[in-house]
Short mmCIF file of C-alpha atoms in Angstrom, two decimals:
data_model
loop_
_atom_site.label_atom_id
_atom_site.label_comp_id
_atom_site.label_asym_id
_atom_site.label_seq_id
_atom_site.Cartn_x
_atom_site.Cartn_y
_atom_site.Cartn_z
CA MET L 1 -0.02 -0.02 -0.17
CA ARG L 2 1.34 3.39 -1.00
CA ILE L 3 0.43 6.32 1.25
CA ALA L 4 0.78 9.68 1.02
CA LEU L 5 1.33 12.24 3.64
CA VAL L 6 -0.18 15.88 1.98
CA GLN L 7 0.70 19.28 4.25
CA SER L 8 -0.38 22.58 3.36
CA ARG L 9 -0.73 25.89 4.75
CA LEU L 10 -4.12 26.34 5.33
CA HIS L 11 -6.36 29.02 4.57
CA TRP L 12 -8.37 30.86 7.18
CA ARG L 13 -11.99 30.25 7.17
CA ASP L 14 -11.49 29.26 3.49
CA PRO L 15 -12.68 25.74 3.11
CA ALA L 16 -13.68 25.75 -0.29
CA ARG L 17 -9.70 27.74 -0.64
CA ASN L 18 -8.45 24.40 1.10
CA ARG L 19 -10.80 21.71 -0.22
CA ASP L 20 -9.39 22.91 -3.81
CA HIS L 21 -5.73 23.43 -3.10
CA LEU L 22 -5.67 20.10 -1.43
CA ALA L 23 -7.10 18.58 -4.69
CA ASP L 24 -4.44 19.87 -6.55
CA LEU L 25 -1.43 18.76 -4.71
CA ILE L 26 -3.07 15.64 -4.89
CA ALA L 27 -3.65 14.99 -8.47
CA SER L 28 0.15 16.63 -8.73
CA GLU L 29 0.76 13.41 -7.11
CA PRO L 30 -1.10 10.42 -8.47
CA GLY L 31 -0.96 6.84 -7.23
CA ALA L 32 -1.35 7.06 -3.72
CA ASP L 33 -3.53 3.98 -2.25
CA LEU L 34 -4.00 6.37 0.98
CA TYR L 35 -3.83 9.75 1.14
CA VAL L 36 -3.55 11.55 4.80
CA LEU L 37 -5.05 14.99 5.25
CA PRO L 38 -4.99 17.26 7.72
CA GLU L 39 -7.62 17.06 10.35
CA THR L 40 -9.63 20.52 10.44
CA PHE L 41 -8.80 21.52 6.45
CA THR L 42 -12.82 20.95 5.50
CA THR L 43 -13.49 24.08 8.21
CA GLY L 44 -11.93 26.43 8.13
CA PHE L 45 -11.24 26.57 11.39
CA LEU L 46 -14.12 28.41 11.98
CA GLY L 47 -14.67 27.03 15.99
CA GLU L 48 -14.84 30.55 17.73
CA THR L 49 -16.17 31.34 21.06
#
């Protein structure tokens, strides 16, 4: 099994941009069976108190 760890600077309050950026990174490195992504990249870190 080939595993790819994807790490990138995330964009605050812009989950769509995060998804697009990480999709581009994944597309640039095809062939992995599993891509491990940052835990909260889809939320944009909106959990303000």
